[in-house]
Short mmCIF file of C-alpha atoms in Angstrom, two decimals:
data_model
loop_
_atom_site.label_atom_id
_atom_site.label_comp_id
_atom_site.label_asym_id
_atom_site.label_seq_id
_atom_site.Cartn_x
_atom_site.Cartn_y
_atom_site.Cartn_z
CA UNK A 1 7.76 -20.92 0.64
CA UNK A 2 7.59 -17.09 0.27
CA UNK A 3 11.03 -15.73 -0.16
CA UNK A 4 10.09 -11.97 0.28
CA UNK A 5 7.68 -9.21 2.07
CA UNK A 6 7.35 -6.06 0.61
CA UNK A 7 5.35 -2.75 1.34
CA UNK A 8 4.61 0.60 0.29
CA UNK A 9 4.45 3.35 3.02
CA UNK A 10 3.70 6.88 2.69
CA UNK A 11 6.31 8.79 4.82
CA UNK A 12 7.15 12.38 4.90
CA UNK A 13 10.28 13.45 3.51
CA UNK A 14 11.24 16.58 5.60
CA UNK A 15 13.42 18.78 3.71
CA UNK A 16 13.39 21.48 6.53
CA UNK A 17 11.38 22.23 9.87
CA UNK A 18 9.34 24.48 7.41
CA UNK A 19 9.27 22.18 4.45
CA UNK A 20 7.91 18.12 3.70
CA UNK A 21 6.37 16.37 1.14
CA UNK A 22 4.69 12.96 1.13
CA UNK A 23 6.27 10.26 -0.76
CA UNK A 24 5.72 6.34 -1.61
CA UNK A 25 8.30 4.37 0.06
CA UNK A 26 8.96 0.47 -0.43
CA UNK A 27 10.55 -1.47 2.42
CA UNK A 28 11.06 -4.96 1.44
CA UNK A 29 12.90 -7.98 3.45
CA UNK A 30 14.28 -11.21 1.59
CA UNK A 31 15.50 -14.44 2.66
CA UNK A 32 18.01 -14.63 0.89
CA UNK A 33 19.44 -11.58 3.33
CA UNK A 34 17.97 -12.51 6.32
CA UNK A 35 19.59 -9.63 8.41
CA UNK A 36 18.91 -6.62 6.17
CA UNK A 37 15.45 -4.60 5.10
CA UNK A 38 15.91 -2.39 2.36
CA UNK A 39 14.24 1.08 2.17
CA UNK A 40 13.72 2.07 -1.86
CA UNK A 41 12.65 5.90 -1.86
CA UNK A 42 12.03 8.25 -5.91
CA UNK A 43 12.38 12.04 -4.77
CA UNK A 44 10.80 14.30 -7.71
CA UNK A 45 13.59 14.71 -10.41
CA UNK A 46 16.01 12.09 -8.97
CA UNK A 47 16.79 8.64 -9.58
CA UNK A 48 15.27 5.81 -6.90
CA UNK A 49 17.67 5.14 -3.96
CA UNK A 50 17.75 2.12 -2.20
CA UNK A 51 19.36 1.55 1.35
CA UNK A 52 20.17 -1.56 2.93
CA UNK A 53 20.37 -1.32 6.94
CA UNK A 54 19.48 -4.07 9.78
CA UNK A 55 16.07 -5.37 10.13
CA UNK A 56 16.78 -5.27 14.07
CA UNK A 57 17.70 -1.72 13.79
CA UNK A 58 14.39 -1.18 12.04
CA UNK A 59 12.87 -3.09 14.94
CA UNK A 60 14.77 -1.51 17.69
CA UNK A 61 14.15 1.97 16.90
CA UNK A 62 10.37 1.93 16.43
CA UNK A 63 10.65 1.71 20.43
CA UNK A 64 13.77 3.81 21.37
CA UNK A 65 16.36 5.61 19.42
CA UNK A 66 18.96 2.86 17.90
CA UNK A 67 22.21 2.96 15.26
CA UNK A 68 25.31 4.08 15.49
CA UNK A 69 26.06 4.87 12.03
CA UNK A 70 24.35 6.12 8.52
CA UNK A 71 20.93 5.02 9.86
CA UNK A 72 19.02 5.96 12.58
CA UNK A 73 15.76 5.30 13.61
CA UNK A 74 13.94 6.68 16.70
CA UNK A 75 10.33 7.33 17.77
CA UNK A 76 9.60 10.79 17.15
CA UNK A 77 7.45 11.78 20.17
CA UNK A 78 8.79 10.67 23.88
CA UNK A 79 5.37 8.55 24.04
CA UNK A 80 6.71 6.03 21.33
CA UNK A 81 4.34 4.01 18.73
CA UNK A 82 3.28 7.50 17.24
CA UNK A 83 5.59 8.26 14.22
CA UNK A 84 8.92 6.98 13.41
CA UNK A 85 12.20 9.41 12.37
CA UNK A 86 14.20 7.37 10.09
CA UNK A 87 17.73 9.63 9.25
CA UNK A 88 19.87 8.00 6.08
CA UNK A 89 23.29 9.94 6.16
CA UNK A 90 26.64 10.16 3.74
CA UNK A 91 29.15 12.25 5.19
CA UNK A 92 27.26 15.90 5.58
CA UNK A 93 24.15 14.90 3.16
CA UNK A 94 21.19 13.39 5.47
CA UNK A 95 17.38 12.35 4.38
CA UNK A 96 15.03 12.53 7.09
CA UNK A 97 11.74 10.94 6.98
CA UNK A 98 8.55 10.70 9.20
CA UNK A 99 6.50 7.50 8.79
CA UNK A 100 3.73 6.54 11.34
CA UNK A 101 4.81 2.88 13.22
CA UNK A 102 1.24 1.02 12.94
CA UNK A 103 2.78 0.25 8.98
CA UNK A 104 6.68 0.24 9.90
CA UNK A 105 4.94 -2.44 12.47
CA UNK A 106 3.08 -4.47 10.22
CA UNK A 107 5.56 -4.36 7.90
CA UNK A 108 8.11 -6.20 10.89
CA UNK A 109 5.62 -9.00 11.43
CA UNK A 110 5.44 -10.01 8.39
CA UNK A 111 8.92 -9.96 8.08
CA UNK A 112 9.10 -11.79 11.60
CA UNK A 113 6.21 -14.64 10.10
CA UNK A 114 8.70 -15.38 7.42
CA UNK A 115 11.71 -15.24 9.28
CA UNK A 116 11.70 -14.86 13.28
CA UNK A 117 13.89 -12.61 14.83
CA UNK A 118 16.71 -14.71 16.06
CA UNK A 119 16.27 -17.42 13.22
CA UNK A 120 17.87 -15.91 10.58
CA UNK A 121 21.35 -17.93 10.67
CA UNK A 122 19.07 -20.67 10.32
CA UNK A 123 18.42 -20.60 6.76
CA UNK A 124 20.81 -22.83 4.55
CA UNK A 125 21.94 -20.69 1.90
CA UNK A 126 22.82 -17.10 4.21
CA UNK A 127 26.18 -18.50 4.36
CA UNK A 128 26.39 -18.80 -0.04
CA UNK A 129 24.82 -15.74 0.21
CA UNK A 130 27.41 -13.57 2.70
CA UNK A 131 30.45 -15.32 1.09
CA UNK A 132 29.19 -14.33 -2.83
CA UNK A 133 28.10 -10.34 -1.63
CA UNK A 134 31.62 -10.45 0.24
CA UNK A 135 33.71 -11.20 -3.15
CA UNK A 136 31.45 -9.03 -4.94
CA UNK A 137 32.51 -6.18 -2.23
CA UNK A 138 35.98 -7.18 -3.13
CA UNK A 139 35.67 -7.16 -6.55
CA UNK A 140 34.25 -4.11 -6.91
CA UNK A 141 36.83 -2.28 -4.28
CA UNK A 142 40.01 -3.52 -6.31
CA UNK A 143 38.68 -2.69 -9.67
CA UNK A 144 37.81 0.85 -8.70
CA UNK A 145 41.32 1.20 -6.64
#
């Protein structure tokens, strides 16, 4: 069985109303974190960043704006299924990026043919999985503390 979907999408990265470039950007899903899609972006000069952020969210917003927190994703035009906005923010920093939804959409099915929405609690190791990245979380908190 296939354990992960990956894809590279050209979005824009819009620095300003005035200013965006095109970049490569890899979205990839895994089973082994059934709930999550992670966005891996390389902006000229800087190290790759990767964000982790619900697959549902993903999902949701291609149709209507969704999240409440350092993601959101919303259809860019009131028509929907033209381009995506997809807003990563810490505190006052914030990358924007413009992706069309045909791949954002192809990208979800395949996630969906490996996983359906709805199924993912079904898979016998999430549970390994949640309790290991939770001590990790830990870990990491009281050693920096």
């Amino acid at each position: 069985m296939r354990e992960s979907v990956q894809a590279e999408v050209m979005m824009s990265f819009l620095v300003s109303e005035e200013l965006s470039f095109r970049i490569p950007v890899e979205l990839r899903y895994e089973t082994c974190d059934p709930y999550a899609v992670r966005m891996t972006f390389h902006l000229p000069g800087d190290a790759p960043v990767t964000w982790a952020f619900g697959r549902e969210l993903l999902v949701d917003g291609v149709v209507r704006p969704s999240g409440d927190g350092d993601v959101h994703v919303a259809p860019a035009d009131t028509d929907g299924f033209g381009e995506v906005l997809i807003r990563l923010q810490v505190g006052c920093d914030q990358a924007l990026f413009r992706s069309g939804s045909a791949p954002l959409v192809a990208f979800l099915d395949r996630t969906d043919k490996l996983v359906p929405l709805g199924q993912e609690r079904s898979l016998a190791d999430f549970d390994t999985y949640l309790d290991e990245a939770l001590n990790r979380i830990l870990a990491e908190e009281q050693s920096a503390g």
